[in-house]
mmCIF file of C-alpha atoms in Angstrom:
data_model
loop_
_atom_site.group_PDB
_atom_site.id
_atom_site.type_symbol
_atom_site.label_atom_id
_atom_site.label_comp_id
_atom_site.label_asym_id
_atom_site.label_seq_id
_atom_site.Cartn_x
_atom_site.Cartn_y
_atom_site.Cartn_z
ATOM 1 C CA MET A 19 0.000 0.000 0.000
ATOM 2 C CA GLY A 20 1.304 3.444 -0.866
ATOM 3 C CA ILE A 21 0.627 6.817 0.660
ATOM 4 C CA ASP A 22 -1.518 9.767 -0.383
ATOM 5 C CA ILE A 23 -0.250 13.158 0.795
ATOM 6 C CA SER A 24 -2.365 16.293 0.804
ATOM 7 C CA ILE A 25 -0.929 19.620 1.963
ATOM 8 C CA VAL A 26 -3.001 22.748 2.543
ATOM 9 C CA GLU A 27 -2.105 26.042 4.204
ATOM 10 C CA LYS A 28 -4.702 26.483 6.969
ATOM 11 C CA GLU A 29 -3.545 29.972 7.802
ATOM 12 C CA THR A 30 -0.400 31.918 7.071
ATOM 13 C CA GLY A 31 2.560 29.654 7.823
ATOM 14 C CA VAL A 32 0.425 26.870 9.332
ATOM 15 C CA TYR A 33 0.164 23.778 7.145
ATOM 16 C CA LEU A 34 -2.059 20.724 7.406
ATOM 17 C CA ILE A 35 -0.555 17.551 5.965
ATOM 18 C CA ALA A 36 -3.232 14.861 5.648
ATOM 19 C CA LEU A 37 -1.835 11.387 5.099
ATOM 20 C CA LYS A 38 -3.591 8.254 3.895
ATOM 21 C CA GLY A 39 -2.019 4.810 3.771
ATOM 22 C CA GLU A 40 1.251 3.492 5.168
ATOM 23 C CA ILE A 41 4.445 5.303 6.146
ATOM 24 C CA ASN A 42 6.977 2.573 5.527
ATOM 25 C CA THR A 43 10.294 1.813 3.910
ATOM 26 C CA GLN A 44 8.730 2.384 0.482
ATOM 27 C CA THR A 45 6.820 5.610 1.174
ATOM 28 C CA TYR A 46 8.786 7.583 3.765
ATOM 29 C CA GLN A 47 10.927 9.313 1.134
ATOM 30 C CA ALA A 48 7.854 10.529 -0.765
ATOM 31 C CA LEU A 49 6.566 12.066 2.457
ATOM 32 C CA GLU A 50 9.842 13.861 3.142
ATOM 33 C CA ASP A 51 10.185 15.033 -0.470
ATOM 34 C CA LYS A 52 6.630 16.353 -0.671
ATOM 35 C CA ALA A 53 6.776 18.000 2.751
ATOM 36 C CA ARG A 54 10.177 19.657 2.227
ATOM 37 C CA PRO A 55 9.002 22.867 0.454
ATOM 38 C CA THR A 56 6.564 23.350 3.336
ATOM 39 C CA THR A 57 8.914 22.533 6.182
ATOM 40 C CA VAL A 58 11.514 25.100 5.167
ATOM 41 C CA LYS A 59 9.042 27.954 5.715
ATOM 42 C CA ALA A 60 6.333 26.664 8.084
ATOM 43 C CA LYS A 61 5.640 28.138 11.502
ATOM 44 C CA ALA A 62 3.701 24.986 12.247
ATOM 45 C CA VAL A 63 2.890 21.703 10.532
ATOM 46 C CA VAL A 64 -0.081 19.582 11.603
ATOM 47 C CA PHE A 65 -0.147 15.957 10.486
ATOM 48 C CA ASP A 66 -3.634 14.486 10.242
ATOM 49 C CA MET A 67 -2.917 10.800 10.860
ATOM 50 C CA ALA A 68 -6.538 9.600 10.828
ATOM 51 C CA GLN A 69 -6.069 7.513 7.698
ATOM 52 C CA VAL A 70 -2.574 6.222 8.438
ATOM 53 C CA ASN A 71 -2.928 2.552 9.324
ATOM 54 C CA TYR A 72 0.739 1.601 9.598
ATOM 55 C CA ILE A 73 4.065 3.210 10.410
ATOM 56 C CA SER A 74 7.528 1.670 10.714
ATOM 57 C CA SER A 75 10.745 3.102 12.116
ATOM 58 C CA MET A 76 11.517 4.598 8.698
ATOM 59 C CA GLY A 77 8.255 6.533 8.935
ATOM 60 C CA LEU A 78 9.019 7.633 12.484
ATOM 61 C CA SER A 79 12.424 8.882 11.386
ATOM 62 C CA ALA A 80 10.894 10.776 8.454
ATOM 63 C CA ILE A 81 8.462 12.611 10.734
ATOM 64 C CA PHE A 82 11.263 13.236 13.207
ATOM 65 C CA ARG A 83 13.440 14.792 10.479
ATOM 66 C CA ILE A 84 10.513 16.988 9.383
ATOM 67 C CA LYS A 85 10.140 18.084 13.014
ATOM 68 C CA LEU A 86 13.828 19.035 13.173
ATOM 69 C CA ALA A 87 13.578 20.947 9.870
ATOM 70 C CA VAL A 88 10.582 22.949 11.119
ATOM 71 C CA GLU A 89 12.280 23.620 14.464
ATOM 72 C CA GLU A 90 15.311 25.055 12.675
ATOM 73 C CA HIS A 91 13.315 28.245 12.112
ATOM 74 C CA SER A 92 11.523 28.113 15.468
ATOM 75 C CA GLY A 93 8.426 26.291 14.241
ATOM 76 C CA THR A 94 6.780 23.192 15.613
ATOM 77 C CA ILE A 95 4.704 20.198 14.566
ATOM 78 C CA ALA A 96 1.613 18.447 15.900
ATOM 79 C CA LEU A 97 0.158 15.032 15.110
ATOM 80 C CA VAL A 98 -3.571 14.377 15.444
ATOM 81 C CA ASN A 99 -6.145 11.596 15.115
ATOM 82 C CA MET A 100 -3.777 8.636 15.344
ATOM 83 C CA GLN A 101 -5.137 5.127 15.001
ATOM 84 C CA PRO A 102 -4.370 3.003 18.094
ATOM 85 C CA LYS A 103 -1.782 0.733 16.433
ATOM 86 C CA VAL A 104 0.100 3.702 15.000
ATOM 87 C CA GLN A 105 -0.063 5.442 18.369
ATOM 88 C CA LEU A 106 1.383 2.266 19.937
ATOM 89 C CA VAL A 107 4.506 2.614 17.779
ATOM 90 C CA PHE A 108 4.998 6.249 18.830
ATOM 91 C CA ASP A 109 4.325 5.388 22.483
ATOM 92 C CA THR A 110 6.767 2.469 22.387
ATOM 93 C CA MET A 111 9.512 4.687 20.985
ATOM 94 C CA LYS A 112 8.661 7.459 23.456
ATOM 95 C CA ILE A 113 9.031 10.154 20.850
ATOM 96 C CA LEU A 114 6.966 13.240 20.104
ATOM 97 C CA SER A 115 4.457 12.526 22.885
ATOM 98 C CA PRO A 116 4.077 16.241 23.799
ATOM 99 C CA GLN A 117 3.028 16.871 20.197
ATOM 100 C CA ILE A 118 0.459 14.089 19.767
ATOM 101 C CA PHE A 119 -3.181 15.125 20.140
ATOM 102 C CA ALA A 120 -6.455 13.242 20.061
ATOM 103 C CA SER A 121 -8.293 15.913 18.082
ATOM 104 C CA MET A 122 -7.712 18.865 15.819
ATOM 105 C CA GLU A 123 -9.197 21.144 18.492
ATOM 106 C CA GLU A 124 -6.509 20.118 20.990
ATOM 107 C CA ALA A 125 -3.793 20.569 18.374
ATOM 108 C CA ASP A 126 -5.137 24.008 17.426
ATOM 109 C CA ASP A 127 -5.134 25.029 21.073
ATOM 110 C CA PHE A 128 -1.514 23.868 21.431
ATOM 111 C CA LEU A 129 -0.467 25.704 18.276
ATOM 112 C CA ASP A 130 -2.259 28.913 19.311
ATOM 113 C CA ARG A 131 -0.347 28.905 22.609
ATOM 114 C CA PHE A 132 2.892 27.952 20.856
ATOM 115 C CA LEU A 133 2.644 30.695 18.243
ATOM 116 C CA ASP A 134 1.593 33.285 20.843
ATOM 117 C CA GLY A 135 4.497 32.181 23.043
ATOM 118 C CA VAL A 136 6.995 32.424 20.191
ATOM 119 C CA GLN A 137 5.805 35.949 19.441
ATOM 120 C CA THR A 138 6.294 36.999 23.036
ATOM 121 C CA GLY A 139 9.598 35.151 23.318
ATOM 122 C CA GLN A 140 8.338 32.857 26.086
ATOM 123 C CA ILE A 141 8.288 29.633 24.085
ATOM 124 C CA SER A 142 10.732 27.870 21.790
ATOM 125 C CA PRO A 143 10.598 24.481 20.037
ATOM 126 C CA LYS A 144 12.631 23.058 22.924
ATOM 127 C CA ASN A 145 10.305 24.621 25.499
ATOM 128 C CA LEU A 146 6.830 23.623 24.342
ATOM 129 C CA PRO A 147 3.609 24.676 26.039
ATOM 130 C CA GLY A 148 2.001 21.883 28.055
ATOM 131 C CA LYS A 149 -1.140 20.064 27.040
ATOM 132 C CA THR A 150 -4.342 21.466 28.468
ATOM 133 C CA LYS A 151 -5.864 17.997 29.009
ATOM 134 C CA MET B 5 -5.187 -23.068 6.703
ATOM 135 C CA GLY B 6 -2.956 -24.264 9.577
ATOM 136 C CA SER B 7 0.735 -24.194 10.358
ATOM 137 C CA PHE B 8 3.119 -23.425 7.520
ATOM 138 C CA VAL B 9 6.751 -22.868 6.667
ATOM 139 C CA LEU B 10 7.782 -20.380 4.018
ATOM 140 C CA SER B 11 11.302 -19.700 2.743
ATOM 141 C CA LYS B 12 12.113 -16.901 0.340
ATOM 142 C CA ILE B 13 15.259 -15.258 -1.008
ATOM 143 C CA PHE B 14 15.245 -11.526 -1.779
ATOM 144 C CA PRO B 15 17.643 -9.259 -3.625
ATOM 145 C CA SER B 16 18.603 -6.189 -1.588
ATOM 146 C CA ASP B 17 15.703 -4.155 -2.942
ATOM 147 C CA LEU B 18 13.574 -2.322 -0.378
ATOM 148 C CA ASN B 19 10.624 -2.247 -2.783
ATOM 149 C CA LYS B 20 10.304 -6.026 -2.406
ATOM 150 C CA ILE B 21 9.480 -5.721 1.296
ATOM 151 C CA PRO B 22 5.976 -4.125 1.506
ATOM 152 C CA PRO B 23 4.074 -6.625 -0.680
ATOM 153 C CA PHE B 24 5.748 -9.562 1.074
ATOM 154 C CA ILE B 25 5.068 -8.390 4.616
ATOM 155 C CA GLU B 26 1.495 -7.466 3.682
ATOM 156 C CA ASN B 27 0.950 -11.031 2.526
ATOM 157 C CA ILE B 28 2.453 -12.467 5.732
ATOM 158 C CA ALA B 29 0.323 -10.130 7.863
ATOM 159 C CA LYS B 30 -2.814 -11.366 6.089
ATOM 160 C CA LYS B 31 -1.803 -14.968 6.777
ATOM 161 C CA VAL B 32 -1.179 -14.221 10.465
ATOM 162 C CA LEU B 33 -4.507 -12.421 10.751
ATOM 163 C CA SER B 34 -6.275 -15.325 9.093
ATOM 164 C CA LEU B 35 -4.618 -17.839 11.439
ATOM 165 C CA THR B 36 -4.896 -15.969 14.723
ATOM 166 C CA GLY B 37 -7.772 -13.546 14.230
ATOM 167 C CA SER B 38 -5.576 -11.019 15.993
ATOM 168 C CA ASP B 39 -5.163 -7.716 14.178
ATOM 169 C CA ASN B 40 -2.633 -6.745 16.830
ATOM 170 C CA ASP B 41 -0.432 -9.810 16.229
ATOM 171 C CA ALA B 42 -0.629 -9.316 12.464
ATOM 172 C CA PHE B 43 0.417 -5.663 12.850
ATOM 173 C CA LYS B 44 3.384 -6.510 15.080
ATOM 174 C CA VAL B 45 4.632 -9.349 12.862
ATOM 175 C CA LYS B 46 4.362 -7.115 9.809
ATOM 176 C CA LEU B 47 6.240 -4.301 11.551
ATOM 177 C CA VAL B 48 9.133 -6.383 12.886
ATOM 178 C CA LEU B 49 9.483 -8.189 9.574
ATOM 179 C CA GLU B 50 9.813 -4.838 7.808
ATOM 180 C CA GLU B 51 12.359 -3.665 10.379
ATOM 181 C CA ALA B 52 14.406 -6.869 10.121
ATOM 182 C CA MET B 53 14.383 -7.035 6.315
ATOM 183 C CA THR B 54 15.136 -3.322 5.978
ATOM 184 C CA ASN B 55 18.092 -3.629 8.343
ATOM 185 C CA ALA B 56 19.352 -6.707 6.489
ATOM 186 C CA MET B 57 19.176 -5.011 3.079
ATOM 187 C CA ARG B 58 20.262 -1.510 4.123
ATOM 188 C CA HIS B 59 22.758 -2.004 6.940
ATOM 189 C CA GLY B 60 23.751 -5.631 6.281
ATOM 190 C CA ASN B 61 24.004 -5.839 2.513
ATOM 191 C CA LEU B 62 24.439 -2.065 2.038
ATOM 192 C CA LEU B 63 21.727 -2.253 -0.659
ATOM 193 C CA ASN B 64 24.098 -4.179 -2.925
ATOM 194 C CA PRO B 65 21.644 -5.837 -5.338
ATOM 195 C CA LYS B 66 23.998 -8.799 -5.766
ATOM 196 C CA LEU B 67 23.711 -9.663 -2.079
ATOM 197 C CA LYS B 68 20.677 -11.589 -0.892
ATOM 198 C CA VAL B 69 18.460 -11.660 2.153
ATOM 199 C CA PHE B 70 17.149 -15.048 3.223
ATOM 200 C CA VAL B 71 13.825 -15.150 5.049
ATOM 201 C CA LYS B 72 12.229 -18.182 6.655
ATOM 202 C CA ILE B 73 8.872 -18.007 8.389
ATOM 203 C CA SER B 74 7.636 -20.917 10.468
ATOM 204 C CA VAL B 75 4.174 -20.797 11.983
ATOM 205 C CA GLY B 76 3.218 -23.420 14.535
ATOM 206 C CA LYS B 77 0.199 -23.744 16.784
ATOM 207 C CA LYS B 78 1.693 -21.612 19.540
ATOM 208 C CA LYS B 79 4.375 -19.483 17.998
ATOM 209 C CA ILE B 80 5.594 -17.792 14.875
ATOM 210 C CA MET B 81 9.310 -17.769 14.150
ATOM 211 C CA LEU B 82 10.938 -15.345 11.714
ATOM 212 C CA GLN B 83 14.518 -15.988 10.617
ATOM 213 C CA ILE B 84 16.350 -13.371 8.571
ATOM 214 C CA ARG B 85 19.911 -13.662 7.309
ATOM 215 C CA ASP B 86 21.917 -11.262 5.170
ATOM 216 C CA GLN B 87 25.282 -11.551 3.429
ATOM 217 C CA GLY B 88 26.871 -8.483 4.966
ATOM 218 C CA LYS B 89 29.743 -8.050 7.385
ATOM 219 C CA GLY B 90 27.520 -8.166 10.450
ATOM 220 C CA PHE B 91 27.608 -5.821 13.435
ATOM 221 C CA ASN B 92 28.139 -5.859 17.175
ATOM 222 C CA PHE B 93 24.618 -6.619 18.337
ATOM 223 C CA HIS B 94 25.683 -6.235 21.963
ATOM 224 C CA LYS B 95 26.279 -2.519 21.407
ATOM 225 C CA VAL B 96 22.981 -1.227 20.026
ATOM 226 C CA PRO B 97 22.187 2.029 21.842
ATOM 227 C CA ASP B 98 18.800 2.650 23.436
ATOM 228 C CA PRO B 99 17.028 4.984 20.977
ATOM 229 C CA THR B 100 14.616 6.168 23.694
ATOM 230 C CA ASN B 101 17.497 7.703 25.638
ATOM 231 C CA LYS B 102 17.054 11.480 25.336
ATOM 232 C CA LYS B 103 20.691 11.906 24.326
ATOM 233 C CA ARG B 104 20.079 9.519 21.423
ATOM 234 C CA ALA B 105 16.670 10.863 20.397
ATOM 235 C CA GLN B 106 18.068 12.818 17.459
ATOM 236 C CA GLN B 107 19.854 9.756 16.053
ATOM 237 C CA PRO B 108 18.103 7.683 13.382
ATOM 238 C CA CYS B 109 19.588 4.280 14.256
ATOM 239 C CA GLY B 110 18.468 1.541 16.630
ATOM 240 C CA ARG B 111 14.718 2.144 16.467
ATOM 241 C CA GLY B 112 14.009 -0.975 14.401
ATOM 242 C CA ILE B 113 15.800 -3.326 16.795
ATOM 243 C CA PHE B 114 14.142 -1.590 19.752
ATOM 244 C CA LEU B 115 10.692 -2.192 18.229
ATOM 245 C CA MET B 116 11.572 -5.830 17.555
ATOM 246 C CA ARG B 117 12.504 -6.311 21.204
ATOM 247 C CA LYS B 118 9.309 -4.659 22.388
ATOM 248 C CA PHE B 119 6.924 -6.485 20.060
ATOM 249 C CA MET B 120 8.441 -9.984 19.983
ATOM 250 C CA ASP B 121 8.884 -12.518 22.786
ATOM 251 C CA GLU B 122 12.409 -13.511 21.720
ATOM 252 C CA VAL B 123 14.966 -11.655 19.617
ATOM 253 C CA THR B 124 18.266 -13.440 19.003
ATOM 254 C CA PHE B 125 21.163 -12.322 16.843
ATOM 255 C CA SER B 126 23.853 -14.846 16.031
ATOM 256 C CA GLY B 127 26.888 -15.405 13.864
ATOM 257 C CA LYS B 128 28.622 -12.121 13.208
ATOM 258 C CA GLY B 129 25.320 -10.324 13.681
ATOM 259 C CA ASN B 130 23.872 -11.138 10.286
ATOM 260 C CA LYS B 131 21.486 -13.844 11.480
ATOM 261 C CA LEU B 132 18.358 -12.859 13.338
ATOM 262 C CA ARG B 133 15.670 -15.032 14.878
ATOM 263 C CA LEU B 134 12.419 -13.530 16.136
ATOM 264 C CA ILE B 135 9.763 -15.485 17.995
ATOM 265 C CA LYS B 136 6.269 -14.415 18.949
ATOM 266 C CA LYS B 137 3.797 -16.528 20.895
ATOM 267 C CA ILE B 138 0.448 -16.766 19.144
ATOM 268 C CA ASN B 139 -2.805 -18.640 19.455
ATOM 269 C CA ILE B 140 -4.071 -20.161 16.253
ATOM 270 C CA ASN B 141 -7.834 -20.131 15.906
ATOM 271 C CA PRO B 142 -9.307 -23.635 15.833
ATOM 272 C CA ALA B 143 -10.579 -24.439 12.325
#
């Protein structure tokens, strides 16, 4: 199974990347390649994972590299709507847990506080706002 | 369908992995009725075959990866062997350590250890045996 990647700019500098399919050894490069033009300029990238039914360590590494690229210019990422088995892989690896959200509303709240905090100089990618729930 | 043994030889071509592991996952799901077991077997098989092709055989298409899958009533055993130089499997760093979090390596082996009941490297590090306990549905 391949991967479908849809990228839309929700608001200035905030991108929604909706993924459908598997992020595996065959598809991770397509994700990185397609996301790259966005990641070099984004203030925030939100991954909608609702239709991702499988992720391997190659997929984890791809998302991690995107995170690092966005953080290079003081942006951040959020992941929402994960299926339980995909969430299990993230939980097992103990990565990105502060940036995983059950719903788009929670992610939006996080990003609002992040972007406000960056503007006021109180928050950086290495000093994320906490979750409200 | 009951127990089975399957042996297959692959060139070091990552594109060969997804269709193969998808097929194995379907077989495991059919045998066990466990979506969770099928997911974990599929994942560790991808990790093991990717490591064998990428890190073992260095993606040299002339070098092969040998896969044997044995499914019994109570366990599934995956054996993967590559033709590379091997590695020191005693010195794989913990990828969940915060100091290592930025590094890309070691995540596959970590997932194998978490999702399988036994993970054994042997030889010079180019032979891997993975065992997971399963319950086959009665026919």
